Amino acid sequence: VVLAGIEVFNRNNVFQKDPTPPSPPPPLPRPQQISCDRSHRFYDLCTINGPTILDPANSTLYLSAPTNSTTVEKIRPYPRKWEKPIMAGIQEFTLISNSKSPLCQAQHNLPAIVFSAEGYTGNFFHDFNDGFIPLFITVNSVFPDNQDFILVISQAQNWWISKYGDLLHTYSKHPVIIPENETSTHCFPSAILGLISHGSMTINPKLMPNSQALTHFRAFLDKAYNHGQNHPWKSDPPKPRARLVLATRNGGVGRVISNQNEVKHLAEEIGFDVIIFEPIPQTPLQQAYALINSGHAMVGVHGAGLTHSLFLRPGVVFMQVVPIGADWLAEVCFAKSARAMGLEYLEYRIGAEESSLIDKYGKNSLLIKDPATFRGQNWSSAIMDIYLKEQNVKIDLIRFREYLKEAYKKAKEFMEKEGAS
């Protein structure tokens, strides 16, 4: 089965073998066993070190070699274990040793990494925050010497596999196994269940065997979507205008720039070539990557669409427009990662008069004047809806002009450094 360039395991050919020979074994083999690390707030990680049989019918993985003791472990392989309601929807896997295991029907010569594509999957931010960044951390932590492996992705939808086909294929060139689609058992030399997370949009080099950072993940994305080209869209004129990508949101979702046309004209007046970018779930990621990777600046209101800032080249300007009440979210979701990737990060925090909330709640409301006090420790869905869904933004063009001028200056500096590309 092929979905937009990514091959999914064909269950009709249950004796399919992987085309590559097995990787050489480590010089000092560890004892064959099942072990789980549950010491982290974000995730659990379980390892089956030894011949493993996955029975998709009952979501069980058997250590098929005899051991000294019987072990039974359970894991929901998704890195948000503190969020009980979300974790309840994640498929639970059982790991068991010294039990009668089923016969092997599809033999693989490579280890498996098992995780879930449920939870918040489908939200572009969470696809990276809870999926692809933790997968990058896990792969480089567990297999620091570029060992090959097979992805076993529980609860993965066909549209998700298709959307991220290029990226999944960059992790592993082998067919993706989706347990829920399988009727055959699958056998691996070993298996890892779960994804390691270092926190929101973060890779901590101190925790990585080869000191990888978010810049390495950015280079990995370039490998997936840019196919080795440094600057895919060179302009014909010898001195092109600085290109600004204005990430926009449509009506009904909140945090829309109500005077977007005026903002666009202002940016053009300052000297930018402005491209309106309104991502939708169907936007091909290679197309989005080509657009954003060619930009010299990106501006947008805080929201999942700003996850596309991962596609910006290091040194490019990234300006986040921060609505009232979203300061801490803006920092942990995008500001921190922007700095880690070497972007020229700017932040425009709107004033009360720029928020549509003032019309509903009044400028003297605690909700407007002091969101941190109003919120307290309670970032409930009701409060989140106020700040993230009810609120739109009407940017003060006089104040914003100075920010855009600064962004233009930095964008031109980047262009000069990069040879006007």
CSV table of C-alpha atoms in Angstrom, one decimal, residues 14-415:
chain,number,residue,atom,x,y,z
A,14,VAL,CA,2.8,-11.5,5.5
A,15,PHE,CA,6.2,-13.1,4.9
A,16,GLN,CA,7.7,-10.0,3.5
A,17,LYS,CA,11.3,-9.4,4.5
A,18,ASP,CA,13.1,-6.2,4.8
A,19,PRO,CA,15.5,-5.5,1.9
A,20,THR,CA,18.5,-4.6,4.2
A,21,PRO,CA,20.6,-7.1,6.1
A,22,PRO,CA,20.5,-6.9,9.9
A,23,SER,CA,22.7,-4.4,11.6
A,24,PRO,CA,25.8,-5.8,13.3
A,25,PRO,CA,25.1,-6.7,16.9
A,26,PRO,CA,26.7,-4.6,19.6
A,27,PRO,CA,30.0,-6.0,21.0
A,28,LEU,CA,28.6,-6.7,24.5
A,29,PRO,CA,24.9,-7.8,24.2
A,30,ARG,CA,22.7,-6.8,27.1
A,31,PRO,CA,20.6,-9.4,28.9
A,32,GLN,CA,17.3,-10.2,27.1
A,33,GLN,CA,14.7,-8.5,29.1
A,34,ILE,CA,11.7,-6.1,29.3
A,35,SER,CA,12.4,-2.8,31.2
A,36,CYS,CA,10.4,0.4,31.5
A,37,ASP,CA,11.6,3.9,32.6
A,38,ARG,CA,8.6,5.7,34.2
A,39,SER,CA,10.7,8.4,35.9
A,40,HIS,CA,9.8,11.3,33.6
A,41,ARG,CA,6.8,13.7,33.8
A,42,PHE,CA,6.2,13.8,30.0
A,43,TYR,CA,6.6,10.2,28.9
A,44,ASP,CA,7.2,6.5,29.7
A,45,LEU,CA,9.7,4.5,27.7
A,46,CYS,CA,9.7,0.7,27.5
A,47,THR,CA,12.3,-1.5,25.9
A,48,ILE,CA,12.2,-5.2,24.9
A,49,ASN,CA,15.8,-6.2,24.5
A,50,GLY,CA,15.5,-9.5,22.6
A,51,PRO,CA,13.3,-11.2,20.0
A,52,THR,CA,9.9,-9.6,20.0
A,53,ILE,CA,6.6,-10.7,18.6
A,54,LEU,CA,3.9,-8.1,18.1
A,55,ASP,CA,0.4,-9.5,18.1
A,56,PRO,CA,-1.8,-6.7,16.8
A,57,ALA,CA,-5.0,-8.6,17.7
A,58,ASN,CA,-4.5,-7.9,21.4
A,59,SER,CA,-1.9,-5.1,21.3
A,60,THR,CA,0.7,-7.3,23.0
A,61,LEU,CA,4.4,-7.6,22.5
A,62,TYR,CA,6.0,-10.9,23.6
A,63,LEU,CA,9.7,-11.3,24.5
A,64,SER,CA,9.9,-14.7,22.8
A,65,ALA,CA,13.2,-15.7,24.5
A,66,PRO,CA,13.1,-17.4,27.9
A,67,THR,CA,14.2,-15.2,30.9
A,68,ASN,CA,14.8,-15.7,34.6
A,69,SER,CA,11.5,-14.1,35.6
A,70,THR,CA,8.1,-13.3,34.2
A,71,THR,CA,7.5,-9.6,33.5
A,72,VAL,CA,4.3,-7.8,32.5
A,73,GLU,CA,4.3,-4.1,31.7
A,74,LYS,CA,1.8,-1.8,30.1
A,75,ILE,CA,2.4,1.5,28.3
A,76,ARG,CA,0.5,4.1,26.3
A,77,PRO,CA,3.2,5.3,24.0
A,78,TYR,CA,2.5,9.0,23.8
A,79,PRO,CA,4.5,11.8,25.5
A,80,ARG,CA,1.8,13.6,27.5
A,81,LYS,CA,1.3,11.2,30.4
A,82,TRP,CA,0.4,14.0,32.8
A,83,GLU,CA,-2.8,14.7,30.7
A,84,LYS,CA,-5.1,11.9,31.9
A,85,PRO,CA,-8.1,12.6,29.6
A,86,ILE,CA,-5.8,12.6,26.5
A,87,MET,CA,-3.9,9.5,27.6
A,88,ALA,CA,-7.2,7.7,28.0
A,89,GLY,CA,-7.6,7.7,24.2
A,90,ILE,CA,-4.1,6.3,23.5
A,91,GLN,CA,-4.0,2.6,22.7
A,92,GLU,CA,-2.4,0.6,25.6
A,93,PHE,CA,0.2,-2.0,24.8
A,94,THR,CA,1.1,-5.0,27.0
A,95,LEU,CA,4.7,-6.3,27.1
A,96,ILE,CA,5.1,-9.8,28.5
A,97,SER,CA,7.9,-12.3,29.0
A,98,ASN,CA,7.9,-16.0,29.7
A,99,SER,CA,4.4,-16.4,28.2
A,100,LYS,CA,3.4,-18.6,25.3
A,101,SER,CA,3.9,-16.3,22.3
A,102,PRO,CA,2.1,-16.6,19.0
A,103,LEU,CA,3.9,-17.8,15.8
A,104,CYS,CA,5.9,-15.3,13.8
A,105,GLN,CA,4.1,-14.5,10.5
A,106,ALA,CA,6.1,-11.5,9.2
A,107,GLN,CA,9.8,-11.4,10.1
A,108,HIS,CA,11.7,-8.1,10.2
A,109,ASN,CA,15.5,-7.9,10.7
A,110,LEU,CA,15.3,-4.4,12.3
A,111,PRO,CA,14.2,-3.1,15.7
A,112,ALA,CA,10.8,-1.4,16.0
A,113,ILE,CA,9.9,2.0,17.5
A,114,VAL,CA,6.3,1.9,18.6
A,115,PHE,CA,4.3,5.1,19.3
A,116,SER,CA,0.7,6.4,18.9
A,117,ALA,CA,-0.6,9.0,16.4
A,118,GLU,CA,-3.7,9.7,18.5
A,119,GLY,CA,-4.1,12.3,21.3
A,120,TYR,CA,-3.7,15.8,19.9
A,121,THR,CA,-2.5,14.4,16.5
A,122,GLY,CA,-4.1,16.4,13.7
A,123,ASN,CA,-3.2,19.8,15.2
A,124,PHE,CA,-0.1,20.9,13.3
A,125,PHE,CA,1.6,22.2,16.5
A,126,HIS,CA,1.1,18.9,18.4
A,127,ASP,CA,2.1,16.8,15.4
A,128,PHE,CA,5.6,18.3,15.8
A,129,ASN,CA,5.6,18.9,19.6
A,130,ASP,CA,4.2,15.5,20.6
A,131,GLY,CA,5.3,13.6,17.5
A,132,PHE,CA,8.1,14.4,15.2
A,133,ILE,CA,10.4,16.3,17.7
A,134,PRO,CA,10.1,13.5,20.3
A,135,LEU,CA,10.6,10.9,17.6
A,136,PHE,CA,13.8,12.7,16.5
A,137,ILE,CA,15.0,12.8,20.2
A,138,THR,CA,14.1,9.1,20.6
A,139,VAL,CA,15.8,7.9,17.4
A,140,ASN,CA,19.0,9.8,18.2
A,141,SER,CA,19.0,8.7,21.8
A,142,VAL,CA,18.3,5.0,21.3
A,143,PHE,CA,20.2,4.6,18.0
A,144,PRO,CA,23.0,7.3,18.1
A,145,ASP,CA,25.0,5.5,15.4
A,146,ASN,CA,22.3,5.8,12.7
A,147,GLN,CA,21.0,2.3,13.1
A,148,ASP,CA,18.1,1.5,10.8
A,149,PHE,CA,14.7,0.7,12.3
A,150,ILE,CA,11.0,0.2,11.5
A,151,LEU,CA,8.2,2.6,12.5
A,152,VAL,CA,5.2,1.0,14.2
A,153,ILE,CA,2.6,3.7,14.5
A,154,SER,CA,-0.6,2.9,16.4
A,155,GLN,CA,-3.8,4.7,15.6
A,156,ALA,CA,-2.4,6.4,12.5
A,157,GLN,CA,-5.0,7.6,10.0
A,158,ASN,CA,-4.4,7.3,6.3
A,159,TRP,CA,-4.6,11.1,5.8
A,160,TRP,CA,-1.9,11.6,8.4
A,161,ILE,CA,0.4,9.1,6.9
A,162,SER,CA,-0.1,10.8,3.5
A,163,LYS,CA,0.4,14.3,4.8
A,164,TYR,CA,3.7,13.4,6.6
A,165,GLY,CA,4.9,10.8,4.1
A,166,ASP,CA,8.1,12.6,3.2
A,167,LEU,CA,9.0,13.2,6.8
A,168,LEU,CA,8.2,9.6,7.9
A,169,HIS,CA,10.3,8.3,5.0
A,170,THR,CA,13.2,10.4,6.1
A,171,TYR,CA,13.1,8.7,9.5
A,172,SER,CA,12.8,5.2,8.1
A,173,LYS,CA,12.7,4.1,4.5
A,174,HIS,CA,10.9,0.9,5.4
A,175,PRO,CA,7.1,0.4,5.2
A,176,VAL,CA,5.2,1.8,8.2
A,177,ILE,CA,3.3,-0.7,10.2
A,178,ILE,CA,-0.1,0.3,11.6
A,179,PRO,CA,-1.1,-2.4,14.1
A,180,GLU,CA,-4.8,-1.7,13.8
A,181,ASN,CA,-4.7,-2.5,10.1
A,182,GLU,CA,-2.9,-5.8,10.7
A,183,THR,CA,-4.1,-9.4,11.2
A,184,SER,CA,-0.6,-10.9,11.1
A,185,THR,CA,2.0,-11.1,13.9
A,186,HIS,CA,5.2,-9.2,13.3
A,187,CYS,CA,8.6,-10.1,14.7
A,188,PHE,CA,11.6,-7.9,15.4
A,189,PRO,CA,15.0,-8.4,17.1
A,190,SER,CA,14.0,-5.8,19.7
A,191,ALA,CA,11.5,-3.0,20.3
A,192,ILE,CA,11.2,0.5,21.9
A,193,LEU,CA,7.8,1.7,23.0
A,194,GLY,CA,7.2,5.4,23.7
A,195,LEU,CA,8.7,8.7,22.7
A,196,ILE,CA,11.2,10.8,24.7
A,197,SER,CA,10.2,14.4,25.2
A,198,HIS,CA,12.3,17.2,26.6
A,199,GLY,CA,9.4,19.6,27.0
A,200,SER,CA,7.5,22.0,24.7
A,201,MET,CA,9.2,22.4,21.2
A,202,THR,CA,12.6,21.6,22.8
A,203,ILE,CA,15.6,19.5,22.2
A,204,ASN,CA,18.1,19.7,25.1
A,205,PRO,CA,21.6,19.0,23.7
A,206,LYS,CA,22.8,18.1,27.2
A,207,LEU,CA,20.5,15.1,27.2
A,208,MET,CA,21.4,13.9,23.6
A,209,PRO,CA,24.2,11.4,23.1
A,210,ASN,CA,25.7,13.4,20.2
A,211,SER,CA,24.6,16.8,21.5
A,212,GLN,CA,22.0,17.3,18.8
A,213,ALA,CA,19.8,20.5,19.1
A,214,LEU,CA,16.8,22.0,17.5
A,215,THR,CA,19.1,23.2,14.7
A,216,HIS,CA,19.8,19.5,13.8
A,217,PHE,CA,16.0,18.8,13.7
A,218,ARG,CA,15.7,21.8,11.3
A,219,ALA,CA,18.4,20.3,9.1
A,220,PHE,CA,16.5,17.0,9.2
A,221,LEU,CA,13.3,18.8,7.9
A,222,ASP,CA,15.4,20.3,5.2
A,223,LYS,CA,16.5,16.8,4.2
A,224,ALA,CA,12.8,15.7,4.1
A,225,TYR,CA,11.4,18.7,2.2
A,226,ASN,CA,14.1,20.6,0.4
A,227,HIS,CA,16.1,17.6,-1.0
A,228,GLY,CA,19.4,19.3,-0.4
A,229,GLN,CA,18.7,22.6,-2.2
A,230,ASN,CA,19.9,25.5,-0.2
A,231,HIS,CA,17.7,28.2,-1.7
A,232,PRO,CA,14.9,26.8,-3.8
A,233,TRP,CA,13.4,30.0,-5.0
A,234,LYS,CA,16.0,32.4,-6.3
A,235,SER,CA,14.6,35.7,-7.7
A,236,ASP,CA,15.5,36.9,-11.1
A,237,PRO,CA,16.3,40.6,-10.3
A,238,PRO,CA,19.9,41.1,-9.1
A,239,LYS,CA,18.6,42.8,-5.9
A,240,PRO,CA,15.3,41.2,-5.0
A,241,ARG,CA,13.0,42.6,-2.4
A,242,ALA,CA,12.9,41.1,1.1
A,243,ARG,CA,10.1,38.5,1.1
A,244,LEU,CA,7.7,38.6,4.1
A,245,VAL,CA,5.4,35.6,4.8
A,246,LEU,CA,2.3,36.8,6.6
A,247,ALA,CA,0.8,33.8,8.3
A,248,THR,CA,-2.9,34.3,8.5
A,249,ARG,CA,-5.9,32.7,10.2
A,250,ASN,CA,-9.4,32.6,8.8
A,251,GLY,CA,-12.7,33.5,10.5
A,252,GLY,CA,-14.3,31.4,13.2
A,253,VAL,CA,-11.0,30.2,14.9
A,254,GLY,CA,-10.0,33.3,16.8
A,255,ARG,CA,-6.9,35.4,16.7
A,256,VAL,CA,-7.7,36.7,13.2
A,257,ILE,CA,-6.0,40.0,12.2
A,258,SER,CA,-9.1,42.1,11.4
A,259,ASN,CA,-7.1,44.8,9.5
A,260,GLN,CA,-4.9,42.3,7.7
A,261,ASN,CA,-5.1,44.2,4.3
A,262,GLU,CA,-3.8,47.4,6.0
A,263,VAL,CA,-1.0,45.4,7.7
A,264,LYS,CA,0.0,44.0,4.3
A,265,HIS,CA,0.0,47.4,2.6
A,266,LEU,CA,2.1,48.8,5.4
A,267,ALA,CA,4.7,46.0,5.1
A,268,GLU,CA,4.8,46.7,1.3
A,269,GLU,CA,5.2,50.4,1.9
A,270,ILE,CA,8.2,49.6,4.1
A,271,GLY,CA,9.8,47.6,1.3
A,272,PHE,CA,8.6,44.0,1.8
A,273,ASP,CA,7.3,41.6,-0.9
A,274,VAL,CA,4.3,40.2,1.1
A,275,ILE,CA,3.0,36.7,0.6
A,276,ILE,CA,-0.2,35.7,2.4
A,277,PHE,CA,0.1,32.2,3.8
A,278,GLU,CA,-3.1,30.6,5.1
A,279,PRO,CA,-2.2,27.0,5.9
A,280,ILE,CA,-5.0,24.4,5.8
A,281,PRO,CA,-4.8,20.7,6.7
A,282,GLN,CA,-4.7,19.9,2.9
A,283,THR,CA,-1.7,22.2,2.2
A,284,PRO,CA,1.2,20.0,0.9
A,285,LEU,CA,4.1,20.3,3.3
A,286,GLN,CA,6.7,20.4,0.5
A,287,GLN,CA,4.8,23.4,-0.9
A,288,ALA,CA,4.6,25.1,2.5
A,289,TYR,CA,8.3,24.4,3.1
A,290,ALA,CA,9.4,25.8,-0.3
A,291,LEU,CA,7.5,29.0,0.5
A,292,ILE,CA,8.6,29.6,4.0
A,293,ASN,CA,12.2,28.4,3.5
A,294,SER,CA,12.5,31.1,0.7
A,295,GLY,CA,11.3,33.9,3.0
A,296,HIS,CA,13.4,36.5,4.8
A,297,ALA,CA,10.8,37.3,7.4
A,298,MET,CA,7.6,35.7,8.8
A,299,VAL,CA,4.9,37.4,10.9
A,300,GLY,CA,1.8,35.9,12.4
A,301,VAL,CA,-0.5,35.9,15.4
A,302,HIS,CA,0.2,33.1,18.0
A,303,GLY,CA,-1.3,29.9,16.9
A,304,ALA,CA,-0.6,26.4,15.6
A,305,GLY,CA,0.2,27.8,12.1
A,306,LEU,CA,3.4,29.4,13.5
A,307,THR,CA,4.8,25.9,13.9
A,308,HIS,CA,5.8,26.5,10.2
A,309,SER,CA,8.5,28.7,11.7
A,310,LEU,CA,10.5,25.5,11.9
A,311,PHE,CA,10.8,25.8,8.2
A,312,LEU,CA,12.6,29.2,8.3
A,313,ARG,CA,16.3,29.4,7.6
A,314,PRO,CA,18.5,30.2,10.6
A,315,GLY,CA,19.0,34.0,10.7
A,316,VAL,CA,15.6,34.8,9.2
A,317,VAL,CA,13.3,37.2,11.0
A,318,PHE,CA,10.4,35.7,12.9
A,319,MET,CA,7.9,38.1,14.6
A,320,GLN,CA,5.1,36.6,16.8
A,321,VAL,CA,2.1,38.8,17.4
A,322,VAL,CA,1.0,37.9,21.0
A,323,PRO,CA,-2.7,38.4,21.9
A,324,ILE,CA,-3.7,39.4,25.4
A,325,GLY,CA,-3.5,36.4,27.8
A,326,ALA,CA,-1.2,34.4,25.6
A,327,ASP,CA,2.2,35.6,26.8
A,328,TRP,CA,3.4,32.4,28.5
A,329,LEU,CA,2.0,30.2,25.6
A,330,ALA,CA,3.9,32.4,23.1
A,331,GLU,CA,7.1,31.9,25.0
A,332,VAL,CA,7.0,28.1,25.5
A,333,CYS,CA,5.5,27.3,22.1
A,334,PHE,CA,7.4,29.5,19.7
A,335,ALA,CA,9.7,32.1,21.2
A,336,LYS,CA,12.0,29.6,22.9
A,337,SER,CA,12.3,27.4,19.8
A,338,ALA,CA,12.9,30.4,17.5
A,339,ARG,CA,15.9,31.4,19.6
A,340,ALA,CA,17.2,27.9,19.7
A,341,MET,CA,17.0,27.7,15.9
A,342,GLY,CA,19.0,30.9,15.5
A,343,LEU,CA,16.1,33.0,14.2
A,344,GLU,CA,16.0,36.8,14.6
A,345,TYR,CA,13.0,36.7,17.0
A,346,LEU,CA,10.8,39.7,17.5
A,347,GLU,CA,7.7,39.9,19.6
A,348,TYR,CA,4.7,42.3,19.2
A,349,ARG,CA,2.5,42.2,22.3
A,350,ILE,CA,-0.8,43.8,21.5
A,351,GLY,CA,-2.4,46.4,23.8
A,352,ALA,CA,-5.9,46.3,25.2
A,353,GLU,CA,-7.2,48.6,22.5
A,354,GLU,CA,-6.0,46.2,19.8
A,355,SER,CA,-8.0,43.2,21.2
A,356,SER,CA,-11.6,42.5,20.3
A,357,LEU,CA,-12.1,41.3,24.0
A,358,ILE,CA,-12.3,44.9,25.1
A,359,ASP,CA,-15.7,45.3,23.3
A,360,LYS,CA,-17.1,42.4,25.2
A,361,TYR,CA,-15.5,42.7,28.6
A,362,GLY,CA,-14.5,46.4,28.9
A,363,LYS,CA,-11.0,47.8,29.2
A,364,ASN,CA,-11.2,47.8,33.1
A,365,SER,CA,-11.9,44.1,33.3
A,366,LEU,CA,-9.3,42.0,35.2
A,367,LEU,CA,-9.4,39.7,32.3
A,368,ILE,CA,-7.9,42.4,30.1
A,369,LYS,CA,-5.8,44.4,32.6
A,370,ASP,CA,-4.1,41.4,34.4
A,371,PRO,CA,-4.7,38.1,32.5
A,372,ALA,CA,-2.1,36.3,34.8
A,373,THR,CA,-4.1,37.2,37.9
A,374,PHE,CA,-7.4,36.4,36.2
A,375,ARG,CA,-6.2,33.1,35.1
A,376,GLY,CA,-4.3,32.1,38.2
A,377,GLN,CA,-3.1,28.6,38.0
A,378,ASN,CA,-6.2,27.6,36.1
A,379,TRP,CA,-5.7,27.4,32.4
A,380,SER,CA,-9.1,25.8,31.9
A,381,SER,CA,-10.8,25.2,28.6
A,382,ALA,CA,-13.2,28.0,29.4
A,383,ILE,CA,-10.4,30.5,30.0
A,384,MET,CA,-8.5,29.2,27.0
A,385,ASP,CA,-11.6,29.7,24.8
A,386,ILE,CA,-11.7,33.4,25.9
A,387,TYR,CA,-8.1,34.2,25.0
A,388,LEU,CA,-7.6,31.9,22.1
A,389,LYS,CA,-11.0,31.6,20.4
A,390,GLU,CA,-13.0,34.7,21.3
A,391,GLN,CA,-10.2,37.1,20.7
A,392,ASN,CA,-9.3,38.8,17.4
A,393,VAL,CA,-6.6,41.4,16.8
A,394,LYS,CA,-6.8,44.9,15.2
A,395,ILE,CA,-3.1,46.0,14.9
A,396,ASP,CA,-2.2,49.5,15.8
A,397,LEU,CA,-0.5,50.4,12.5
A,398,ILE,CA,1.5,53.4,13.9
A,399,ARG,CA,3.1,51.3,16.6
A,400,PHE,CA,3.5,48.2,14.4
A,401,ARG,CA,5.3,50.3,11.7
A,402,GLU,CA,8.4,50.5,14.0
A,403,TYR,CA,8.4,46.7,14.4
A,404,LEU,CA,8.1,46.1,10.7
A,405,LYS,CA,10.9,48.6,10.1
A,406,GLU,CA,13.1,46.7,12.5
A,407,ALA,CA,12.1,43.4,10.8
A,408,TYR,CA,12.9,44.9,7.4
A,409,LYS,CA,16.3,46.0,8.5
A,410,LYS,CA,17.2,42.6,9.9
A,411,ALA,CA,15.8,40.9,6.8
A,412,LYS,CA,18.0,43.0,4.5
A,413,GLU,CA,21.0,42.2,6.7
A,414,PHE,CA,20.2,38.5,6.3
A,415,MET,CA,20.0,38.9,2.5
